[in-house]
Backbone as JSON, one array per atom type, in Angstrom:
{
  "sequence": "XXXXXXXXXXXXXXXXXXXXXXXXXXXXXXXXXXXXXXXXXXXXXXXXXXXXXXXXXXXXXXXXXXXXXXXXXXXXXXXXXXXXXXXXXXXXXXXXXXXXXXXXXXXXXXXXXXXXXXXXXXXXXXXXXXXXXXXXXXXXXXXXXXXXXXXXXXXXXXXXXXXXXXXXXXXXXXXXXXXXXXXXXXXXXXXXXXXXXXXXXXXXXXXXXXXXXXXXXXXXXXXXXXXXXXXXXXXXXXXXXXXXXXXXXXXXXXX",
  "N": [[0.84, -1.19, 0.0], [0.73, 2.1, -1.03], [-0.6, 4.46, -0.81], [-0.86, 7.92, -0.92], [-0.95, 10.46, 1.51], [-3.33, 13.1, 1.93], [-2.44, 16.55, 1.58], [-1.4, 19.64, 3.16], [-2.34, 22.61, 1.65], [0.07, 24.79, 0.1], [-0.43, 27.5, 0.4], [-2.0, 27.69, 2.59], [-3.71, 29.25, 5.28], [-2.27, 30.38, 8.38], [-3.03, 28.88, 11.56], [-5.37, 30.71, 13.34], [-5.76, 32.9, 16.26], [-7.95, 31.33, 18.34], [-9.65, 32.09, 20.35], [-12.11, 33.57, 20.05], [-13.93, 31.56, 19.39], [-14.79, 30.46, 21.74], [-15.56, 32.51, 23.31], [-17.59, 34.33, 25.67], [-19.42, 36.05, 24.44], [-19.82, 35.04, 21.89], [-21.94, 34.4, 19.16], [-24.66, 32.05, 19.19], [-24.7, 29.12, 17.18], [-26.84, 27.5, 14.96], [-28.03, 24.04, 14.68], [-27.35, 21.93, 11.83], [-29.65, 21.38, 9.11], [-30.66, 18.57, 7.45], [-31.12, 17.8, 3.91], [-34.26, 16.72, 2.35], [-34.01, 14.43, 0.74], [-31.67, 13.18, 1.49], [-30.97, 10.57, 2.08], [-30.69, 9.27, -0.36], [-28.23, 10.08, -1.22], [-26.51, 9.25, 0.71], [-25.0, 6.68, 0.67], [-22.75, 7.16, -1.07], [-21.65, 9.45, 0.11], [-21.0, 8.51, 2.69], [-19.14, 6.55, 2.03], [-16.99, 8.09, 0.95], [-16.33, 9.64, 3.21], [-15.48, 7.64, 5.0], [-13.22, 6.59, 3.7], [-11.53, 8.86, 3.35], [-11.23, 9.65, 5.98], [-9.57, 7.69, 6.8], [-7.26, 7.83, 5.09], [-6.59, 10.52, 4.83], [-7.27, 12.13, 7.05], [-7.22, 10.8, 9.72], [-5.38, 10.81, 12.68], [-4.74, 13.46, 12.64], [-4.72, 16.63, 14.02], [-4.95, 18.98, 12.66], [-6.56, 18.85, 10.49], [-9.76, 19.17, 9.25], [-12.79, 17.55, 8.64], [-16.07, 17.1, 7.39], [-19.63, 16.43, 7.08], [-22.52, 17.79, 5.64], [-22.71, 19.77, 7.59], [-22.77, 23.16, 8.82], [-21.5, 25.87, 6.91], [-20.67, 29.15, 7.34], [-20.98, 32.25, 5.58], [-21.35, 34.95, 5.61], [-20.51, 37.47, 7.66], [-22.25, 39.32, 8.74], [-24.73, 38.24, 8.78], [-25.95, 35.46, 10.05], [-27.78, 33.69, 9.06], [-27.2, 33.25, 6.49], [-25.85, 30.74, 4.88], [-24.26, 27.61, 4.05], [-24.37, 24.11, 3.19], [-22.24, 21.74, 2.51], [-21.95, 18.47, 0.98], [-19.65, 16.93, 1.51], [-16.76, 18.2, 3.04], [-13.42, 19.49, 3.4], [-10.84, 20.88, 5.37], [-7.54, 22.0, 5.58], [-4.79, 22.61, 7.81], [-5.95, 23.75, 10.11], [-7.64, 24.19, 13.31], [-9.1, 21.48, 14.22], [-10.66, 20.49, 16.37], [-11.55, 22.79, 17.68], [-13.21, 23.91, 15.73], [-15.22, 21.97, 15.61], [-16.27, 22.14, 18.19], [-17.36, 24.64, 18.0], [-19.62, 24.27, 16.53], [-20.09, 24.84, 13.88], [-18.7, 25.96, 10.75], [-16.8, 28.72, 10.48], [-15.47, 30.87, 8.41], [-14.16, 33.41, 8.74], [-13.39, 33.31, 11.35], [-11.96, 30.93, 11.58], [-9.93, 31.48, 9.81], [-9.61, 30.83, 7.17], [-11.21, 29.46, 4.23], [-12.87, 26.23, 3.66], [-10.84, 23.75, 1.94], [-11.48, 21.77, 0.11], [-14.37, 20.59, -1.53], [-17.04, 18.34, -1.96], [-19.91, 17.59, -3.75], [-22.78, 15.54, -3.92], [-25.06, 14.44, -6.28], [-28.59, 15.06, -6.13], [-32.11, 15.11, -6.79], [-33.25, 17.28, -5.5], [-31.16, 18.98, -4.97], [-29.44, 19.39, -7.13], [-29.6, 21.55, -9.03], [-28.92, 23.73, -7.42], [-26.33, 22.98, -6.7], [-24.85, 23.25, -9.06], [-25.2, 25.86, -9.65], [-25.82, 28.3, -7.61], [-24.25, 27.35, -5.38], [-21.81, 26.69, -6.59], [-20.9, 29.18, -7.51], [-20.72, 30.47, -5.06], [-18.78, 28.93, -3.63], [-16.53, 29.47, -5.17], [-16.33, 32.2, -4.71], [-15.82, 32.38, -1.94], [-13.45, 31.04, -1.81], [-12.87, 28.24, -2.04], [-10.67, 25.71, -2.88], [-10.8, 23.35, -4.46], [-13.52, 21.95, -6.19], [-15.72, 19.39, -6.44], [-18.1, 17.33, -8.18], [-20.44, 14.71, -8.09], [-22.47, 12.52, -9.89], [-24.64, 10.03, -9.7], [-26.35, 9.12, -11.66], [-25.04, 9.37, -14.0], [-25.15, 11.73, -15.37], [-27.68, 12.84, -15.68], [-28.51, 14.67, -13.81], [-26.4, 16.49, -13.27], [-25.34, 16.86, -15.74], [-23.05, 15.54, -16.32], [-21.28, 12.61, -15.27], [-19.16, 12.93, -13.51], [-17.53, 15.74, -12.26], [-14.84, 17.9, -11.86], [-13.27, 20.75, -10.46], [-10.87, 23.4, -10.22], [-9.69, 26.23, -8.38], [-8.69, 29.22, -9.85], [-7.34, 32.3, -9.86], [-9.72, 33.24, -8.74], [-11.67, 32.02, -10.27], [-13.34, 29.08, -11.36], [-11.71, 26.42, -12.94], [-11.82, 23.64, -15.18], [-10.87, 20.35, -14.16], [-9.22, 17.78, -16.0], [-11.28, 15.23, -17.13], [-11.23, 11.89, -17.59], [-12.4, 9.31, -19.79], [-12.96, 5.91, -20.12], [-13.08, 3.01, -22.33], [-15.17, 1.52, -21.35], [-16.9, 3.32, -20.3], [-16.26, 4.31, -17.81], [-15.5, 7.04, -15.77], [-12.93, 9.29, -14.73], [-11.0, 11.49, -12.63], [-8.23, 13.47, -11.44], [-7.51, 14.51, -8.19], [-5.75, 17.19, -6.98], [-5.43, 18.07, -4.39], [-6.26, 15.93, -2.69], [-4.67, 14.03, -3.72], [-5.53, 11.76, -5.01], [-7.39, 9.68, -7.29], [-10.68, 10.39, -8.35], [-13.53, 8.52, -9.19], [-16.17, 7.73, -11.43], [-18.05, 4.93, -11.6], [-20.07, 2.71, -12.99], [-22.24, 3.98, -11.77], [-21.39, 4.27, -9.18], [-19.38, 5.9, -6.73], [-15.9, 6.05, -6.56], [-12.72, 5.99, -4.95], [-9.35, 6.17, -5.84], [-6.01, 4.99, -5.62], [-3.57, 6.64, -7.32], [-1.01, 5.75, -7.85], [-0.78, 2.96, -7.43], [-3.08, 1.98, -8.52], [-5.02, 0.87, -6.99], [-8.35, 0.46, -5.9], [-9.77, 2.16, -3.36], [-11.02, 0.79, -0.41], [-13.26, 0.38, 2.38], [-11.16, 0.49, 4.67], [-11.01, 0.66, 7.41], [-13.31, -0.69, 8.23], [-12.61, -3.15, 7.18], [-10.39, -3.77, 8.75], [-11.6, -4.0, 11.27], [-13.28, -6.18, 10.78], [-11.33, -8.09, 10.29], [-10.05, -8.17, 12.77], [-12.14, -9.17, 14.32], [-12.44, -11.69, 13.17], [-9.94, -12.77, 13.75], [-10.07, -12.8, 16.54], [-12.1, -14.65, 16.86], [-10.83, -16.91, 15.87], [-8.79, -17.17, 17.77], [-10.33, -17.72, 20.01], [-11.46, -20.13, 19.2], [-9.13, -21.68, 19.01], [-8.35, -21.64, 21.66], [-10.49, -22.99, 22.82], [-10.19, -25.52, 21.65], [-7.68, -26.19, 22.67], [-8.31, -26.28, 25.4], [-10.13, -28.4, 25.36], [-8.46, -30.48, 24.5], [-6.76, -30.59, 26.69], [-8.51, -31.4, 28.67], [-9.16, -33.96, 27.71], [-6.67, -35.12, 27.91], [-6.31, -35.11, 30.73], [-8.39, -36.81, 31.48], [-7.56, -39.18, 30.28], [-5.24, -39.64, 31.76], [-6.42, -40.02, 34.25], [-7.89, -42.33, 33.8], [-5.84, -44.18, 33.39], [-4.76, -44.2, 35.94], [-6.81, -45.43, 37.34], [-6.87, -47.99, 36.38], [-6.31, -51.43, 37.22], [-3.24, -52.79, 38.55], [-1.1, -54.81, 36.54]],
  "CA": [[0.0, 0.0, 0.0], [1.53, 3.32, -1.1], [-1.5, 5.61, -0.91], [-0.29, 9.14, -0.36], [-1.89, 11.23, 2.32], [-3.62, 14.46, 1.5], [-1.46, 17.47, 2.13], [-1.87, 20.99, 3.43], [-1.95, 23.49, 0.54], [1.19, 25.66, 0.48], [-0.88, 28.85, 0.74], [-2.97, 27.61, 3.68], [-3.51, 30.26, 6.31], [-1.87, 29.91, 9.7], [-4.14, 28.76, 12.51], [-5.47, 31.99, 14.05], [-6.17, 32.86, 17.66], [-9.3, 30.8, 18.3], [-10.41, 32.49, 21.53], [-13.51, 33.95, 19.76], [-14.79, 30.38, 19.31], [-15.28, 30.11, 23.06], [-15.84, 33.73, 24.06], [-18.99, 34.36, 26.15], [-20.29, 36.8, 23.54], [-19.92, 34.42, 20.57], [-23.34, 34.05, 18.89], [-24.96, 30.63, 19.05], [-24.87, 28.68, 15.81], [-27.85, 26.43, 14.99], [-27.7, 22.76, 14.08], [-27.65, 21.82, 10.41], [-30.88, 20.67, 8.74], [-30.35, 17.8, 6.24], [-32.15, 17.83, 2.86], [-35.26, 15.66, 2.46], [-33.61, 13.22, 0.04], [-30.28, 12.9, 1.82], [-30.72, 9.13, 2.1], [-30.27, 8.86, -1.69], [-26.83, 10.45, -1.38], [-25.72, 8.77, 1.84], [-23.98, 5.66, 0.41], [-21.54, 7.75, -1.63], [-21.09, 10.36, 1.1], [-20.39, 7.71, 3.76], [-17.94, 5.91, 1.48], [-15.91, 9.08, 0.88], [-15.94, 9.99, 4.58], [-14.73, 6.52, 5.59], [-11.9, 6.47, 3.07], [-10.7, 10.03, 3.63], [-10.88, 9.63, 7.39], [-8.48, 6.74, 6.94], [-6.03, 8.17, 4.37], [-6.29, 11.95, 4.82], [-7.47, 12.78, 8.34], [-6.59, 10.0, 10.76], [-5.23, 11.48, 13.98], [-4.21, 14.81, 12.44], [-5.6, 17.64, 14.62], [-4.99, 20.17, 11.81], [-7.42, 18.57, 9.34], [-11.18, 19.08, 9.62], [-13.66, 17.02, 7.6], [-17.42, 16.89, 7.89], [-20.69, 16.3, 6.09], [-23.8, 18.44, 5.88], [-22.72, 20.77, 8.65], [-22.96, 24.51, 8.28], [-20.44, 26.85, 6.66], [-21.21, 30.52, 7.28], [-20.2, 33.04, 4.63], [-21.64, 36.37, 5.76], [-20.37, 37.8, 9.08], [-23.33, 40.19, 9.18], [-26.01, 37.53, 8.77], [-25.67, 34.03, 10.25], [-28.74, 32.88, 8.32], [-26.64, 33.01, 5.16], [-24.99, 29.61, 5.16], [-24.3, 26.55, 3.05], [-24.08, 22.8, 3.77], [-21.71, 20.8, 1.53], [-22.07, 17.05, 1.31], [-18.38, 16.6, 2.15], [-15.75, 19.26, 2.88], [-12.19, 19.29, 4.15], [-9.96, 22.04, 5.54], [-6.21, 21.66, 6.09], [-4.12, 23.7, 8.52], [-6.91, 24.39, 11.0], [-7.84, 23.52, 14.59], [-10.32, 20.71, 13.97], [-11.47, 20.37, 17.57], [-12.19, 24.08, 17.93], [-14.3, 24.06, 14.76], [-16.32, 21.09, 15.99], [-16.88, 22.71, 19.39], [-18.09, 25.85, 17.61], [-20.87, 23.83, 15.92], [-20.23, 25.46, 12.57], [-17.44, 26.41, 10.15], [-16.88, 30.17, 10.32], [-14.19, 31.16, 7.77], [-13.47, 34.59, 9.26], [-12.82, 32.93, 12.64], [-10.96, 29.89, 11.33], [-8.83, 32.12, 9.11], [-9.58, 30.37, 5.79], [-12.34, 28.62, 3.86], [-12.47, 24.85, 3.37], [-10.02, 23.6, 0.74], [-12.05, 20.78, -0.81], [-15.8, 20.33, -1.37], [-17.68, 17.38, -2.85], [-21.37, 17.5, -3.71], [-23.36, 14.36, -4.56], [-26.31, 14.93, -6.87], [-29.93, 14.57, -5.87], [-33.04, 15.96, -7.52], [-33.56, 18.51, -4.76], [-29.98, 19.84, -4.78], [-28.56, 19.47, -8.31], [-29.57, 22.91, -9.6], [-28.18, 24.57, -6.49], [-24.91, 22.59, -6.72], [-24.2, 23.74, -10.28], [-25.45, 27.3, -9.78], [-25.49, 29.15, -6.47], [-23.15, 26.83, -4.57], [-20.57, 26.8, -7.36], [-20.48, 30.58, -7.47], [-20.36, 30.81, -3.68], [-17.52, 28.29, -3.29], [-15.47, 30.24, -5.83], [-16.21, 33.52, -4.08], [-15.2, 32.31, -0.62], [-12.09, 30.56, -1.97], [-12.68, 26.78, -1.98], [-9.67, 25.45, -3.91], [-11.27, 22.3, -5.35], [-14.94, 21.66, -6.09], [-16.05, 18.19, -7.2], [-19.52, 16.94, -8.19], [-20.65, 13.32, -8.51], [-23.87, 12.25, -10.26], [-24.73, 8.58, -9.88], [-27.12, 8.81, -12.87], [-24.18, 9.5, -15.16], [-25.26, 13.04, -16.0], [-29.04, 13.34, -15.78], [-28.71, 15.77, -12.86], [-25.33, 17.47, -13.38], [-24.87, 16.95, -17.11], [-21.89, 14.65, -16.42], [-21.19, 11.75, -14.1], [-18.13, 13.43, -12.61], [-16.98, 17.05, -12.61], [-13.89, 18.44, -10.89], [-12.79, 22.08, -10.83], [-9.91, 24.02, -9.31], [-9.81, 27.68, -8.37], [-7.56, 29.95, -10.41], [-7.67, 33.73, -9.93], [-11.11, 33.45, -8.37], [-12.57, 31.39, -11.24], [-13.15, 27.64, -11.45], [-11.26, 25.82, -14.19], [-12.11, 22.2, -15.09], [-9.89, 19.28, -14.24], [-9.46, 16.83, -17.09], [-12.0, 14.01, -16.77], [-10.96, 10.85, -18.58], [-13.43, 8.3, -19.95], [-12.4, 4.74, -20.79], [-13.96, 2.35, -23.29], [-16.32, 0.98, -20.63], [-17.7, 4.41, -19.77], [-15.81, 4.73, -16.48], [-14.92, 8.39, -15.79], [-12.08, 9.56, -13.57], [-10.19, 12.7, -12.61], [-7.23, 13.48, -10.36], [-7.58, 15.61, -7.23], [-4.42, 17.61, -6.54], [-5.42, 18.2, -2.94], [-6.32, 14.62, -2.05], [-3.7, 13.16, -4.39], [-6.26, 10.55, -5.33], [-8.34, 9.74, -8.39], [-12.11, 10.19, -8.11], [-14.02, 7.74, -10.33], [-17.56, 7.34, -11.62], [-17.98, 3.57, -12.12], [-21.38, 2.04, -12.92], [-23.12, 4.69, -10.84], [-20.81, 4.34, -7.85], [-18.21, 6.76, -6.55], [-14.73, 5.32, -6.08], [-11.45, 6.69, -4.78], [-8.3, 5.28, -6.33], [-4.61, 5.36, -5.48], [-3.06, 6.77, -8.69], [0.28, 5.07, -8.0], [-0.93, 1.5, -7.47], [-4.31, 1.6, -9.2], [-5.93, 0.25, -6.03], [-9.6, 1.12, -5.54], [-9.74, 2.16, -1.9], [-12.22, 0.28, 0.23], [-13.39, 0.78, 3.78], [-10.12, -0.25, 5.35], [-11.32, 0.59, 8.84], [-14.23, -1.8, 8.36], [-11.88, -4.39, 6.92], [-9.57, -4.05, 9.93], [-12.48, -4.48, 12.33], [-13.69, -7.54, 10.42], [-10.17, -8.96, 10.47], [-9.85, -8.34, 14.21], [-13.19, -10.06, 14.82], [-12.11, -13.03, 12.71], [-8.78, -13.25, 14.52], [-10.54, -13.1, 17.89], [-12.85, -15.91, 16.78], [-9.84, -17.99, 15.73], [-8.14, -17.37, 19.06], [-11.3, -18.38, 20.89], [-11.55, -21.51, 18.75], [-7.9, -22.37, 19.39], [-8.39, -21.81, 23.11], [-11.46, -24.05, 23.1], [-9.57, -26.78, 21.25], [-6.63, -26.49, 23.65], [-8.97, -26.69, 26.64], [-10.68, -29.74, 25.14], [-7.35, -31.43, 24.48], [-6.27, -30.72, 28.06], [-9.48, -32.21, 29.39], [-8.97, -35.34, 27.25], [-5.42, -35.61, 28.5], [-6.54, -35.38, 32.15], [-9.23, -38.01, 31.58], [-6.72, -40.34, 29.96], [-4.39, -39.86, 32.92], [-7.25, -40.56, 35.33], [-8.21, -43.71, 33.45], [-4.65, -44.99, 33.63], [-4.62, -44.35, 37.4], [-7.86, -46.33, 37.84], [-6.66, -49.36, 35.9], [-5.56, -52.25, 38.21], [-1.91, -53.16, 38.09], [-1.03, -56.12, 35.88]],
  "C": [[0.88, 1.25, 0.0], [0.66, 4.56, -1.21], [-0.9, 6.81, -0.2], [-1.35, 9.91, 0.42], [-2.14, 12.58, 1.68], [-2.68, 15.42, 2.2], [-2.09, 18.82, 2.39], [-1.42, 21.9, 2.29], [-0.87, 24.47, 0.97], [0.74, 27.06, 0.89], [-1.92, 28.83, 1.86], [-2.65, 28.63, 4.76], [-3.05, 29.62, 7.61], [-3.09, 29.8, 10.61], [-4.21, 30.03, 13.35], [-5.71, 31.78, 15.54], [-7.65, 32.46, 17.7], [-10.11, 31.14, 19.54], [-11.85, 32.88, 21.2], [-14.45, 32.76, 19.67], [-15.47, 30.13, 20.65], [-15.63, 31.34, 23.9], [-17.31, 33.76, 24.5], [-19.93, 35.06, 25.19], [-20.43, 36.2, 22.16], [-21.37, 34.0, 20.31], [-23.52, 32.56, 18.73], [-25.18, 30.3, 17.58], [-25.81, 27.49, 15.79], [-27.33, 25.14, 14.37], [-28.08, 22.75, 12.6], [-28.95, 21.05, 10.2], [-30.6, 19.92, 7.44], [-31.45, 17.93, 5.2], [-33.06, 16.61, 2.96], [-34.78, 14.35, 1.83], [-32.15, 12.86, 0.3], [-29.97, 11.41, 1.77], [-30.27, 8.61, 0.74], [-28.77, 9.09, -1.88], [-25.92, 9.75, -0.37], [-24.69, 7.7, 1.5], [-22.67, 6.23, -0.12], [-20.86, 8.68, -0.64], [-20.36, 9.57, 2.18], [-19.12, 7.02, 3.27], [-16.77, 6.88, 1.47], [-15.42, 9.44, 2.28], [-15.08, 8.89, 5.2], [-13.32, 6.45, 5.03], [-11.01, 7.64, 3.46], [-10.35, 10.13, 5.11], [-9.68, 8.72, 7.62], [-7.18, 7.27, 6.32], [-5.66, 9.65, 4.45], [-6.37, 12.6, 6.2], [-6.75, 12.02, 9.44], [-6.57, 10.73, 12.09], [-4.73, 12.91, 13.85], [-5.16, 15.85, 13.04], [-5.75, 18.88, 13.76], [-5.8, 19.94, 10.54], [-8.85, 18.4, 9.83], [-11.97, 18.57, 8.42], [-15.04, 16.78, 8.18], [-18.39, 16.76, 6.73], [-21.94, 17.03, 6.55], [-23.86, 19.29, 7.14], [-22.61, 22.15, 8.01], [-21.63, 25.25, 8.08], [-21.12, 28.22, 6.53], [-20.35, 31.35, 6.34], [-20.51, 34.54, 4.68], [-21.56, 36.73, 7.24], [-21.47, 38.7, 9.62], [-24.66, 39.48, 9.29], [-25.74, 36.03, 8.86], [-26.72, 33.13, 9.63], [-28.26, 32.6, 6.9], [-25.56, 31.94, 5.33], [-25.17, 28.55, 4.08], [-23.87, 25.24, 3.71], [-23.56, 21.87, 2.68], [-21.93, 19.36, 1.97], [-20.81, 16.54, 2.01], [-17.45, 17.79, 1.96], [-14.59, 19.0, 3.83], [-11.43, 20.62, 4.21], [-8.65, 21.57, 6.16], [-5.63, 22.88, 6.82], [-5.03, 24.47, 9.44], [-6.93, 23.65, 12.34], [-9.16, 22.77, 14.52], [-11.23, 20.66, 15.19], [-12.21, 21.67, 17.87], [-13.36, 24.3, 16.99], [-15.49, 23.21, 15.18], [-17.03, 21.62, 17.24], [-17.73, 23.92, 19.06], [-19.43, 25.52, 16.97], [-21.15, 24.53, 14.59], [-18.87, 25.91, 12.07], [-17.58, 27.88, 9.8], [-15.56, 30.67, 9.73], [-13.44, 32.34, 8.37], [-12.94, 34.36, 10.67], [-11.72, 31.89, 12.47], [-9.73, 30.48, 10.66], [-8.73, 31.72, 7.65], [-10.85, 29.6, 5.49], [-11.92, 27.16, 3.81], [-11.67, 24.79, 2.08], [-10.68, 22.74, -0.32], [-13.53, 20.61, -0.49], [-16.22, 19.3, -2.4], [-19.18, 17.46, -2.65], [-21.8, 16.26, -4.48], [-24.77, 14.72, -5.02], [-27.54, 14.26, -6.3], [-30.88, 15.54, -6.58], [-33.28, 17.29, -6.82], [-32.38, 19.47, -4.7], [-29.19, 20.11, -6.04], [-28.46, 20.88, -8.88], [-28.77, 23.86, -8.73], [-26.67, 24.28, -6.55], [-24.18, 23.18, -7.92], [-24.37, 25.24, -10.46], [-24.94, 28.08, -8.58], [-24.27, 28.65, -5.7], [-21.82, 26.97, -5.3], [-20.04, 28.22, -7.32], [-20.0, 30.96, -6.07], [-19.01, 30.21, -3.31], [-16.34, 29.02, -3.94], [-15.25, 31.56, -5.11], [-15.53, 33.44, -2.72], [-13.83, 31.64, -0.66], [-11.85, 29.08, -1.81], [-11.8, 26.36, -3.16], [-10.09, 24.38, -4.91], [-12.75, 22.05, -5.1], [-15.27, 20.51, -7.03], [-17.54, 17.89, -7.08], [-19.64, 15.53, -8.77], [-22.13, 13.09, -8.73], [-23.99, 10.77, -10.58], [-25.5, 8.2, -11.15], [-26.27, 8.9, -14.12], [-24.33, 10.81, -15.9], [-26.66, 13.59, -16.12], [-29.27, 14.57, -14.9], [-27.66, 16.87, -13.01], [-24.88, 17.7, -14.83], [-23.63, 16.11, -17.37], [-21.85, 13.8, -15.16], [-20.24, 12.29, -13.06], [-17.6, 14.75, -13.13], [-16.04, 17.49, -11.5], [-13.36, 19.77, -11.37], [-11.82, 22.59, -9.78], [-9.99, 25.53, -9.47], [-8.54, 28.33, -8.88], [-7.98, 31.4, -10.62], [-9.17, 33.98, -9.71], [-12.12, 32.8, -9.28], [-12.29, 29.89, -11.26], [-12.77, 27.23, -12.86], [-11.46, 24.32, -14.1], [-10.85, 21.35, -15.04], [-10.22, 18.41, -15.45], [-10.15, 15.6, -16.53], [-11.82, 13.02, -17.91], [-12.12, 9.87, -18.62], [-12.85, 7.12, -20.7], [-13.46, 4.09, -21.68], [-15.22, 1.79, -22.65], [-17.21, 2.05, -20.03], [-17.33, 4.87, -18.38], [-15.1, 6.08, -16.61], [-14.04, 8.58, -14.56], [-11.3, 10.87, -13.77], [-9.3, 12.7, -11.38], [-7.41, 14.73, -9.5], [-6.17, 15.96, -6.75], [-4.34, 17.68, -5.02], [-5.39, 16.85, -2.24], [-5.23, 13.7, -2.55], [-4.28, 11.77, -4.62], [-7.06, 10.78, -6.61], [-9.75, 9.58, -7.86], [-12.68, 9.54, -9.36], [-15.54, 7.59, -10.26], [-17.54, 5.98, -12.29], [-19.32, 2.89, -11.92], [-22.27, 2.67, -11.86], [-22.61, 4.77, -9.43], [-19.6, 5.26, -7.84], [-17.08, 5.94, -5.95], [-13.56, 6.27, -5.92], [-10.34, 5.71, -5.08], [-6.92, 5.85, -6.05], [-4.02, 5.45, -6.89], [-1.74, 6.04, -8.92], [0.11, 3.57, -8.21], [-2.14, 1.05, -8.28], [-5.33, 0.98, -8.28], [-7.18, 1.1, -5.83], [-9.73, 1.02, -4.02], [-11.08, 1.71, -1.35], [-12.22, 0.75, 1.68], [-12.39, -0.01, 4.61], [-10.36, -0.35, 6.85], [-12.29, -0.57, 9.09], [-13.54, -3.13, 8.14], [-11.01, -4.76, 8.12], [-10.42, -4.6, 11.07], [-12.91, -5.91, 12.06], [-12.54, -8.52, 10.63], [-9.91, -9.22, 11.95], [-10.89, -9.29, 14.8], [-12.88, -11.51, 14.43], [-10.94, -13.61, 13.49], [-9.18, -13.61, 15.95], [-11.3, -14.42, 17.91], [-11.9, -17.09, 16.65], [-9.13, -18.27, 17.05], [-9.05, -18.09, 20.03], [-11.44, -19.85, 20.51], [-10.32, -22.3, 19.2], [-7.86, -22.62, 20.89], [-9.33, -22.95, 23.5], [-10.87, -25.42, 22.77], [-8.5, -27.19, 22.26], [-7.23, -26.96, 24.97], [-9.53, -28.12, 26.51], [-9.57, -30.79, 25.17], [-6.79, -31.65, 25.88], [-7.22, -31.59, 28.89], [-9.33, -33.69, 29.0], [-7.73, -35.93, 27.88], [-5.6, -35.96, 29.98], [-7.38, -36.64, 32.34], [-8.42, -39.27, 31.28], [-5.8, -40.68, 31.12], [-5.18, -40.49, 34.06], [-7.6, -42.02, 35.07], [-7.02, -44.64, 33.71], [-4.46, -45.22, 35.14], [-5.62, -45.35, 37.95], [-7.68, -47.77, 37.39], [-5.85, -50.15, 36.95], [-4.19, -52.61, 37.67], [-1.92, -54.55, 37.5], [-0.1, -57.04, 36.66]]
}
């Protein structure tokens, strides 16, 4: 396994003084409200979160990743907010952001670096219109969109864009003979793939399609524990047989 970890962009802002996050006068931030058809998007969102938590976040306290929580973009009006399906920020205090119950760019010192939206009928128009313009305006470096229908909602199965001089430019999206689409994320250093309506993350060096390695580790640990329990049971049984054989020999009359 040679999967490269995501990196902190070279122009990432320094972590600011985060005292305002906990100041008594800091305004309360409301909980996020999920869209009505979020369940349609959940399989792809959960897959990305599981993989990136493993290869990009891990135990790093300077990387924040979340889903469908609130990003505020107007310091004069906290009702002006947006909820990406998946977003990541590098070079930040992750715990302070989570305690704040919202991502506040002017307090954190920078916007998120990466955003992924997964298409649904209720959100597709917003993802390609208002959200796209907003993410560019607040400075999100990479904006990716995945449409499991292959383009009925977004016009393409997979779209990736990077910010250049305040404007989004398209990443090259490759399509193979089988209709599989893929593009390379500079921030994640991974390929994003549209494959038969499923979203996949791929190690570009090895070609490995990344799976839920945390789940695989747990399954392996459970299997190993079961084997140890089996081996212990067999050993106990063999010991009992040995003791019984010894007892039988003791009870036999001498010849």
